[in-house]
Amino acid sequence: MARNLQQHRARTGQTPITVYNRTHAKCALVAEHGAHVAVSPASIAQTCTVVFLSLRDDQAVKDIVTQLLDSIALETRDEPLLIADLTTVHPSTTQWVLHKISQANTKVRFCQTPVWGAPPAARSANLVYVTSGNNSDSALLAEISVPAFARTTIACDDPVRAAKFKIMGNFMIAGILETLGEAMAVAHDSGISRELYLEFVKAMFPVAPILGYAHKMVDEDGEASKTQVGFNIHGGMKDVGYAIDVAKSAGLDLPVAELAHKHLQWVLDNGDENWDWSSLAFALRKQ
Protein backbone atom coordinates (compact mmCIF):
# COMPACT_ATOMS: atom_id res chain seq x y z
CA MET A 1 0.00 0.00 0.00
CA ALA A 2 2.78 2.42 0.92
CA ARG A 3 4.59 1.84 -2.36
CA ASN A 4 1.43 2.40 -4.39
CA LEU A 5 0.66 5.55 -2.42
CA GLN A 6 4.15 6.95 -2.97
CA GLN A 7 4.12 6.10 -6.69
CA HIS A 8 0.74 7.79 -7.10
CA ARG A 9 1.86 10.91 -5.29
CA ALA A 10 5.03 11.08 -7.37
CA ARG A 11 3.04 10.76 -10.61
CA THR A 12 0.64 13.50 -9.55
CA GLY A 13 3.27 15.91 -8.25
CA GLN A 14 2.36 15.63 -4.56
CA THR A 15 4.73 15.65 -1.60
CA PRO A 16 6.39 12.31 -0.80
CA ILE A 17 5.25 10.17 2.08
CA THR A 18 7.35 9.21 5.10
CA VAL A 19 7.49 5.54 6.08
CA TYR A 20 8.60 3.56 9.09
CA ASN A 21 8.92 -0.19 9.60
CA ARG A 22 10.97 -2.22 12.05
CA THR A 23 12.20 -4.17 9.01
CA HIS A 24 14.34 -1.63 7.16
CA ALA A 25 14.24 -3.60 3.88
CA LYS A 26 10.50 -2.98 3.63
CA CYS A 27 11.10 0.76 3.88
CA ALA A 28 13.75 0.54 1.17
CA LEU A 29 11.16 -0.80 -1.30
CA VAL A 30 9.19 2.43 -0.86
CA ALA A 31 12.19 4.74 -0.53
CA GLU A 32 13.42 3.77 -4.00
CA HIS A 33 10.29 5.47 -5.33
CA GLY A 34 11.04 8.69 -3.47
CA ALA A 35 9.60 8.20 0.01
CA HIS A 36 11.39 9.47 3.10
CA VAL A 37 12.34 6.92 5.77
CA ALA A 38 11.72 7.81 9.41
CA VAL A 39 13.91 6.59 12.25
CA SER A 40 10.97 6.08 14.61
CA PRO A 41 7.18 6.44 14.86
CA ALA A 42 7.78 9.54 16.97
CA SER A 43 9.58 11.30 14.14
CA ILE A 44 6.61 10.64 11.84
CA ALA A 45 4.25 12.19 14.35
CA GLN A 46 6.42 15.31 14.46
CA THR A 47 6.50 15.86 10.70
CA CYS A 48 3.21 14.50 9.28
CA THR A 49 -0.44 15.52 9.47
CA VAL A 50 -1.91 12.13 8.50
CA VAL A 51 -0.48 8.85 9.78
CA PHE A 52 -1.60 5.46 8.45
CA LEU A 53 -1.07 2.42 10.70
CA SER A 54 -0.94 -1.10 9.29
CA LEU A 55 0.21 -3.41 12.06
CA ARG A 56 0.25 -7.05 13.07
CA ASP A 57 -2.17 -7.06 15.99
CA ASP A 58 -3.97 -5.11 18.70
CA GLN A 59 -0.99 -4.81 21.04
CA ALA A 60 1.14 -3.35 18.26
CA VAL A 61 -1.57 -0.72 17.65
CA LYS A 62 -1.62 0.21 21.34
CA ASP A 63 2.18 0.44 21.45
CA ILE A 64 2.48 2.66 18.37
CA VAL A 65 -0.42 4.93 19.35
CA THR A 66 1.19 5.41 22.75
CA GLN A 67 4.50 6.34 21.10
CA LEU A 68 2.76 8.80 18.80
CA LEU A 69 0.87 10.47 21.63
CA ASP A 70 3.96 10.63 23.87
CA SER A 71 5.86 12.33 21.06
CA ILE A 72 3.13 14.87 20.34
CA ALA A 73 2.86 15.73 24.05
CA LEU A 74 6.40 17.10 23.87
CA GLU A 75 5.78 19.52 21.02
CA THR A 76 3.50 22.38 20.05
CA ARG A 77 1.52 21.55 16.92
CA ASP A 78 -0.14 24.10 14.71
CA GLU A 79 -2.00 21.42 12.76
CA PRO A 80 -3.94 18.48 14.22
CA LEU A 81 -2.75 14.95 13.58
CA LEU A 82 -5.10 12.43 11.98
CA ILE A 83 -4.33 8.77 12.75
CA ALA A 84 -5.95 6.26 10.40
CA ASP A 85 -5.60 2.65 11.54
CA LEU A 86 -5.90 0.02 8.81
CA THR A 87 -5.27 -2.88 11.21
CA THR A 88 -8.03 -5.40 11.88
CA VAL A 89 -8.56 -5.03 15.63
CA HIS A 90 -11.09 -5.96 18.28
CA PRO A 91 -13.64 -3.17 18.88
CA SER A 92 -12.37 -2.89 22.46
CA THR A 93 -8.97 -1.86 21.08
CA THR A 94 -10.57 0.94 19.06
CA GLN A 95 -12.36 2.06 22.23
CA TRP A 96 -9.04 1.95 24.10
CA VAL A 97 -7.38 4.16 21.47
CA LEU A 98 -10.22 6.69 21.52
CA HIS A 99 -10.06 6.86 25.32
CA LYS A 100 -6.27 7.19 25.25
CA ILE A 101 -6.51 10.11 22.82
CA SER A 102 -9.25 11.80 24.83
CA GLN A 103 -7.08 11.65 27.94
CA ALA A 104 -3.97 12.94 26.15
CA ASN A 105 -5.34 16.45 25.60
CA THR A 106 -3.65 16.75 22.20
CA LYS A 107 -4.71 17.81 18.73
CA VAL A 108 -5.25 14.25 17.54
CA ARG A 109 -8.18 12.68 15.71
CA PHE A 110 -8.54 8.94 15.15
CA CYS A 111 -10.26 6.95 12.42
CA GLN A 112 -10.54 3.16 12.25
CA THR A 113 -10.04 2.54 8.54
CA PRO A 114 -9.66 -1.16 7.70
CA VAL A 115 -9.26 -2.62 4.23
CA TRP A 116 -10.47 -5.74 2.47
CA GLY A 117 -8.18 -7.41 -0.01
CA ALA A 118 -5.24 -9.82 -0.09
CA PRO A 119 -1.66 -8.71 -0.94
CA PRO A 120 -2.25 -9.03 -4.72
CA ALA A 121 -5.17 -6.58 -4.38
CA ALA A 122 -2.92 -4.22 -2.44
CA ARG A 123 -0.23 -4.41 -5.11
CA SER A 124 -2.76 -3.66 -7.86
CA ALA A 125 -4.44 -0.83 -5.90
CA ASN A 126 -7.65 -2.86 -5.81
CA LEU A 127 -8.45 -2.76 -2.09
CA VAL A 128 -11.81 -1.84 -0.57
CA TYR A 129 -11.12 0.84 2.04
CA VAL A 130 -13.40 1.71 4.95
CA THR A 131 -13.29 5.29 6.22
CA SER A 132 -14.67 6.56 9.50
CA GLY A 133 -14.78 9.73 11.53
CA ASN A 134 -16.37 13.05 10.60
CA ASN A 135 -17.25 13.95 7.03
CA SER A 136 -14.12 15.99 6.37
CA ASP A 137 -11.77 13.27 7.66
CA SER A 138 -13.64 10.61 5.69
CA ALA A 139 -13.43 12.71 2.52
CA LEU A 140 -9.71 13.37 3.04
CA LEU A 141 -8.93 9.69 3.51
CA ALA A 142 -10.98 8.78 0.43
CA GLU A 143 -9.06 11.36 -1.61
CA ILE A 144 -5.71 9.97 -0.44
CA SER A 145 -6.57 6.30 -0.90
CA VAL A 146 -8.39 6.23 -4.27
CA PRO A 147 -6.88 5.44 -6.73
CA ALA A 148 -3.51 5.23 -4.95
CA PHE A 149 -4.09 1.92 -3.15
CA ALA A 150 -7.88 1.36 -3.17
CA ARG A 151 -10.51 1.04 -5.88
CA THR A 152 -13.36 2.27 -3.70
CA THR A 153 -14.24 3.43 -0.19
CA ILE A 154 -17.13 2.74 2.15
CA ALA A 155 -17.91 5.44 4.70
CA CYS A 156 -18.68 4.35 8.26
CA ASP A 157 -19.06 7.29 10.62
CA ASP A 158 -18.17 5.66 13.94
CA PRO A 159 -14.65 4.16 14.44
CA VAL A 160 -15.87 1.38 16.74
CA ARG A 161 -18.57 0.46 14.24
CA ALA A 162 -15.91 0.41 11.52
CA ALA A 163 -13.90 -2.14 13.55
CA LYS A 164 -16.99 -4.35 13.87
CA PHE A 165 -17.76 -3.86 10.17
CA LYS A 166 -14.34 -5.18 9.16
CA ILE A 167 -14.60 -8.16 11.48
CA MET A 168 -18.00 -9.17 10.10
CA GLY A 169 -16.71 -8.78 6.55
CA ASN A 170 -13.86 -11.13 7.39
CA PHE A 171 -16.35 -13.53 8.97
CA MET A 172 -18.19 -13.76 5.66
CA ILE A 173 -14.93 -14.63 3.92
CA ALA A 174 -14.25 -17.26 6.59
CA GLY A 175 -17.75 -18.63 6.01
CA ILE A 176 -17.02 -18.93 2.30
CA LEU A 177 -13.81 -20.81 3.10
CA GLU A 178 -15.68 -23.17 5.42
CA THR A 179 -18.36 -23.83 2.79
CA LEU A 180 -15.79 -24.30 0.02
CA GLY A 181 -13.74 -26.65 2.18
CA GLU A 182 -16.77 -28.78 3.04
CA ALA A 183 -17.94 -28.88 -0.58
CA MET A 184 -14.49 -29.78 -1.86
CA ALA A 185 -14.15 -32.59 0.68
CA VAL A 186 -17.51 -34.12 -0.24
CA ALA A 187 -16.85 -33.65 -3.97
CA HIS A 188 -13.58 -35.54 -3.66
CA ASP A 189 -14.85 -38.38 -1.48
CA SER A 190 -18.07 -38.87 -3.45
CA GLY A 191 -16.24 -39.23 -6.75
CA ILE A 192 -17.00 -35.81 -8.26
CA SER A 193 -13.38 -34.62 -7.71
CA ARG A 194 -12.20 -31.29 -6.42
CA GLU A 195 -11.05 -30.33 -9.92
CA LEU A 196 -14.50 -30.75 -11.40
CA TYR A 197 -16.09 -28.88 -8.51
CA LEU A 198 -13.69 -26.04 -9.19
CA GLU A 199 -15.22 -25.73 -12.67
CA PHE A 200 -18.59 -25.04 -11.01
CA VAL A 201 -17.03 -22.34 -8.84
CA LYS A 202 -15.34 -20.76 -11.86
CA ALA A 203 -18.59 -20.69 -13.81
CA MET A 204 -20.92 -19.52 -11.04
CA PHE A 205 -18.68 -17.37 -8.81
CA PRO A 206 -16.00 -15.80 -11.01
CA VAL A 207 -15.05 -13.35 -8.27
CA ALA A 208 -11.38 -12.93 -7.40
CA PRO A 209 -11.46 -13.82 -3.66
CA ILE A 210 -13.74 -16.86 -4.00
CA LEU A 211 -12.00 -18.18 -7.10
CA GLY A 212 -8.56 -17.56 -5.62
CA TYR A 213 -9.31 -19.52 -2.47
CA ALA A 214 -10.95 -22.34 -4.45
CA HIS A 215 -7.81 -22.68 -6.57
CA LYS A 216 -5.64 -22.90 -3.46
CA MET A 217 -7.78 -25.79 -2.20
CA VAL A 218 -7.41 -27.66 -5.49
CA ASP A 219 -4.07 -26.72 -7.06
CA GLU A 220 -1.27 -29.18 -6.33
CA ASP A 221 -3.81 -31.33 -4.45
CA GLY A 222 -4.41 -28.45 -2.06
CA GLU A 223 -0.72 -27.89 -1.35
CA ALA A 224 -1.02 -24.39 -2.85
CA SER A 225 -2.72 -23.24 0.36
CA LYS A 226 0.54 -23.95 2.16
CA THR A 227 2.73 -21.87 -0.14
CA GLN A 228 0.49 -19.18 -1.67
CA VAL A 229 -0.15 -17.33 1.56
CA GLY A 230 -2.27 -14.19 1.51
CA PHE A 231 -3.68 -14.38 5.05
CA ASN A 232 -2.25 -16.89 7.49
CA ILE A 233 -3.78 -19.17 10.12
CA HIS A 234 -2.79 -16.86 12.97
CA GLY A 235 -4.63 -13.93 11.42
CA GLY A 236 -7.61 -16.06 10.46
CA MET A 237 -8.09 -17.43 13.97
CA LYS A 238 -7.78 -13.95 15.44
CA ASP A 239 -10.41 -12.46 13.14
CA VAL A 240 -12.85 -15.38 13.40
CA GLY A 241 -12.50 -15.24 17.18
CA TYR A 242 -13.27 -11.52 17.09
CA ALA A 243 -16.38 -12.22 15.00
CA ILE A 244 -17.60 -14.71 17.60
CA ASP A 245 -17.02 -12.06 20.30
CA VAL A 246 -18.94 -9.39 18.36
CA ALA A 247 -21.85 -11.79 17.90
CA LYS A 248 -21.90 -12.69 21.60
CA SER A 249 -21.92 -9.00 22.54
CA ALA A 250 -25.10 -8.70 20.44
CA GLY A 251 -26.64 -11.79 22.07
CA LEU A 252 -26.17 -13.97 18.99
CA ASP A 253 -24.22 -17.07 17.94
CA LEU A 254 -22.19 -17.65 14.78
CA PRO A 255 -22.20 -21.45 14.24
CA VAL A 256 -20.29 -21.20 10.96
CA ALA A 257 -17.59 -19.08 12.60
CA GLU A 258 -17.28 -21.62 15.39
CA LEU A 259 -16.82 -24.40 12.83
CA ALA A 260 -14.24 -22.39 10.91
CA HIS A 261 -12.37 -21.61 14.14
CA LYS A 262 -12.36 -25.31 15.04
CA HIS A 263 -10.91 -26.23 11.64
CA LEU A 264 -8.33 -23.45 11.77
CA GLN A 265 -7.32 -24.77 15.19
CA TRP A 266 -6.86 -28.23 13.65
CA VAL A 267 -4.47 -26.78 11.08
CA LEU A 268 -2.59 -24.92 13.81
CA ASP A 269 -2.23 -28.15 15.81
CA ASN A 270 -1.43 -30.42 12.86
CA GLY A 271 0.08 -28.11 10.25
CA ASP A 272 1.64 -24.65 10.36
CA GLU A 273 0.31 -21.26 11.47
CA ASN A 274 2.03 -19.71 8.43
CA TRP A 275 -0.14 -21.59 5.92
CA ASP A 276 -2.90 -19.64 4.18
CA TRP A 277 -6.19 -19.76 6.07
CA SER A 278 -7.77 -21.58 3.12
CA SER A 279 -5.78 -24.57 4.41
CA LEU A 280 -8.64 -25.16 6.86
CA ALA A 281 -9.87 -27.45 4.07
CA PHE A 282 -7.26 -29.99 5.24
CA ALA A 283 -9.20 -30.37 8.49
CA LEU A 284 -12.23 -31.49 6.46
CA ARG A 285 -10.50 -34.20 4.48
CA LYS A 286 -10.33 -37.82 5.57
CA GLN A 287 -7.12 -38.22 7.53
C-alpha positions in Angstrom: 0.0 0.0 0.0 2.8 2.4 0.9 4.6 1.8 -2.4 1.4 2.4 -4.4 0.7 5.5 -2.4 4.1 7.0 -3.0 4.1 6.1 -6.7 0.7 7.8 -7.1 1.9 10.9 -5.3 5.0 11.1 -7.4 3.0 10.8 -10.6 0.6 13.5 -9.6 3.3 15.9 -8.2 2.4 15.6 -4.6 4.7 15.6 -1.6 6.4 12.3 -0.8 5.2 10.2 2.1 7.3 9.2 5.1 7.5 5.5 6.1 8.6 3.6 9.1 8.9 -0.2 9.6 11.0 -2.2 12.0 12.2 -4.2 9.0 14.3 -1.6 7.2 14.2 -3.6 3.9 10.5 -3.0 3.6 11.1 0.8 3.9 13.7 0.5 1.2 11.2 -0.8 -1.3 9.2 2.4 -0.9 12.2 4.7 -0.5 13.4 3.8 -4.0 10.3 5.5 -5.3 11.0 8.7 -3.5 9.6 8.2 0.0 11.4 9.5 3.1 12.3 6.9 5.8 11.7 7.8 9.4 13.9 6.6 12.2 11.0 6.1 14.6 7.2 6.4 14.9 7.8 9.5 17.0 9.6 11.3 14.1 6.6 10.6 11.8 4.2 12.2 14.4 6.4 15.3 14.5 6.5 15.9 10.7 3.2 14.5 9.3 -0.4 15.5 9.5 -1.9 12.1 8.5 -0.5 8.8 9.8 -1.6 5.5 8.5 -1.1 2.4 10.7 -0.9 -1.1 9.3 0.2 -3.4 12.1 0.2 -7.1 13.1 -2.2 -7.1 16.0 -4.0 -5.1 18.7 -1.0 -4.8 21.0 1.1 -3.3 18.3 -1.6 -0.7 17.7 -1.6 0.2 21.3 2.2 0.4 21.4 2.5 2.7 18.4 -0.4 4.9 19.3 1.2 5.4 22.8 4.5 6.3 21.1 2.8 8.8 18.8 0.9 10.5 21.6 4.0 10.6 23.9 5.9 12.3 21.1 3.1 14.9 20.3 2.9 15.7 24.0 6.4 17.1 23.9 5.8 19.5 21.0 3.5 22.4 20.0 1.5 21.5 16.9 -0.1 24.1 14.7 -2.0 21.4 12.8 -3.9 18.5 14.2 -2.7 14.9 13.6 -5.1 12.4 12.0 -4.3 8.8 12.8 -5.9 6.3 10.4 -5.6 2.7 11.5 -5.9 0.0 8.8 -5.3 -2.9 11.2 -8.0 -5.4 11.9 -8.6 -5.0 15.6 -11.1 -6.0 18.3 -13.6 -3.2 18.9 -12.4 -2.9 22.5 -9.0 -1.9 21.1 -10.6 0.9 19.1 -12.4 2.1 22.2 -9.0 1.9 24.1 -7.4 4.2 21.5 -10.2 6.7 21.5 -10.1 6.9 25.3 -6.3 7.2 25.2 -6.5 10.1 22.8 -9.3 11.8 24.8 -7.1 11.7 27.9 -4.0 12.9 26.2 -5.3 16.5 25.6 -3.6 16.7 22.2 -4.7 17.8 18.7 -5.3 14.2 17.5 -8.2 12.7 15.7 -8.5 8.9 15.2 -10.3 6.9 12.4 -10.5 3.2 12.2 -10.0 2.5 8.5 -9.7 -1.2 7.7 -9.3 -2.6 4.2 -10.5 -5.7 2.5 -8.2 -7.4 0.0 -5.2 -9.8 -0.1 -1.7 -8.7 -0.9 -2.3 -9.0 -4.7 -5.2 -6.6 -4.4 -2.9 -4.2 -2.4 -0.2 -4.4 -5.1 -2.8 -3.7 -7.9 -4.4 -0.8 -5.9 -7.6 -2.9 -5.8 -8.4 -2.8 -2.1 -11.8 -1.8 -0.6 -11.1 0.8 2.0 -13.4 1.7 5.0 -13.3 5.3 6.2 -14.7 6.6 9.5 -14.8 9.7 11.5 -16.4 13.1 10.6 -17.3 14.0 7.0 -14.1 16.0 6.4 -11.8 13.3 7.7 -13.6 10.6 5.7 -13.4 12.7 2.5 -9.7 13.4 3.0 -8.9 9.7 3.5 -11.0 8.8 0.4 -9.1 11.4 -1.6 -5.7 10.0 -0.4 -6.6 6.3 -0.9 -8.4 6.2 -4.3 -6.9 5.4 -6.7 -3.5 5.2 -4.9 -4.1 1.9 -3.1 -7.9 1.4 -3.2 -10.5 1.0 -5.9 -13.4 2.3 -3.7 -14.2 3.4 -0.2 -17.1 2.7 2.2 -17.9 5.4 4.7 -18.7 4.4 8.3 -19.1 7.3 10.6 -18.2 5.7 13.9 -14.7 4.2 14.4 -15.9 1.4 16.7 -18.6 0.5 14.2 -15.9 0.4 11.5 -13.9 -2.1 13.5 -17.0 -4.4 13.9 -17.8 -3.9 10.2 -14.3 -5.2 9.2 -14.6 -8.2 11.5 -18.0 -9.2 10.1 -16.7 -8.8 6.6 -13.9 -11.1 7.4 -16.4 -13.5 9.0 -18.2 -13.8 5.7 -14.9 -14.6 3.9 -14.3 -17.3 6.6 -17.8 -18.6 6.0 -17.0 -18.9 2.3 -13.8 -20.8 3.1 -15.7 -23.2 5.4 -18.4 -23.8 2.8 -15.8 -24.3 0.0 -13.7 -26.7 2.2 -16.8 -28.8 3.0 -17.9 -28.9 -0.6 -14.5 -29.8 -1.9 -14.1 -32.6 0.7 -17.5 -34.1 -0.2 -16.9 -33.6 -4.0 -13.6 -35.5 -3.7 -14.8 -38.4 -1.5 -18.1 -38.9 -3.4 -16.2 -39.2 -6.8 -17.0 -35.8 -8.3 -13.4 -34.6 -7.7 -12.2 -31.3 -6.4 -11.0 -30.3 -9.9 -14.5 -30.8 -11.4 -16.1 -28.9 -8.5 -13.7 -26.0 -9.2 -15.2 -25.7 -12.7 -18.6 -25.0 -11.0 -17.0 -22.3 -8.8 -15.3 -20.8 -11.9 -18.6 -20.7 -13.8 -20.9 -19.5 -11.0 -18.7 -17.4 -8.8 -16.0 -15.8 -11.0 -15.1 -13.3 -8.3 -11.4 -12.9 -7.4 -11.5 -13.8 -3.7 -13.7 -16.9 -4.0 -12.0 -18.2 -7.1 -8.6 -17.6 -5.6 -9.3 -19.5 -2.5 -10.9 -22.3 -4.4 -7.8 -22.7 -6.6 -5.6 -22.9 -3.5 -7.8 -25.8 -2.2 -7.4 -27.7 -5.5 -4.1 -26.7 -7.1 -1.3 -29.2 -6.3 -3.8 -31.3 -4.5 -4.4 -28.4 -2.1 -0.7 -27.9 -1.4 -1.0 -24.4 -2.8 -2.7 -23.2 0.4 0.5 -24.0 2.2 2.7 -21.9 -0.1 0.5 -19.2 -1.7 -0.2 -17.3 1.6 -2.3 -14.2 1.5 -3.7 -14.4 5.1 -2.3 -16.9 7.5 -3.8 -19.2 10.1 -2.8 -16.9 13.0 -4.6 -13.9 11.4 -7.6 -16.1 10.5 -8.1 -17.4 14.0 -7.8 -14.0 15.4 -10.4 -12.5 13.1 -12.9 -15.4 13.4 -12.5 -15.2 17.2 -13.3 -11.5 17.1 -16.4 -12.2 15.0 -17.6 -14.7 17.6 -17.0 -12.1 20.3 -18.9 -9.4 18.4 -21.9 -11.8 17.9 -21.9 -12.7 21.6 -21.9 -9.0 22.5 -25.1 -8.7 20.4 -26.6 -11.8 22.1 -26.2 -14.0 19.0 -24.2 -17.1 17.9 -22.2 -17.7 14.8 -22.2 -21.4 14.2 -20.3 -21.2 11.0 -17.6 -19.1 12.6 -17.3 -21.6 15.4 -16.8 -24.4 12.8 -14.2 -22.4 10.9 -12.4 -21.6 14.1 -12.4 -25.3 15.0 -10.9 -26.2 11.6 -8.3 -23.4 11.8 -7.3 -24.8 15.2 -6.9 -28.2 13.6 -4.5 -26.8 11.1 -2.6 -24.9 13.8 -2.2 -28.2 15.8 -1.4 -30.4 12.9 0.1 -28.1 10.3 1.6 -24.6 10.4 0.3 -21.3 11.5 2.0 -19.7 8.4 -0.1 -21.6 5.9 -2.9 -19.6 4.2 -6.2 -19.8 6.1 -7.8 -21.6 3.1 -5.8 -24.6 4.4 -8.6 -25.2 6.9 -9.9 -27.4 4.1 -7.3 -30.0 5.2 -9.2 -30.4 8.5 -12.2 -31.5 6.5 -10.5 -34.2 4.5 -10.3 -37.8 5.6 -7.1 -38.2 7.5 
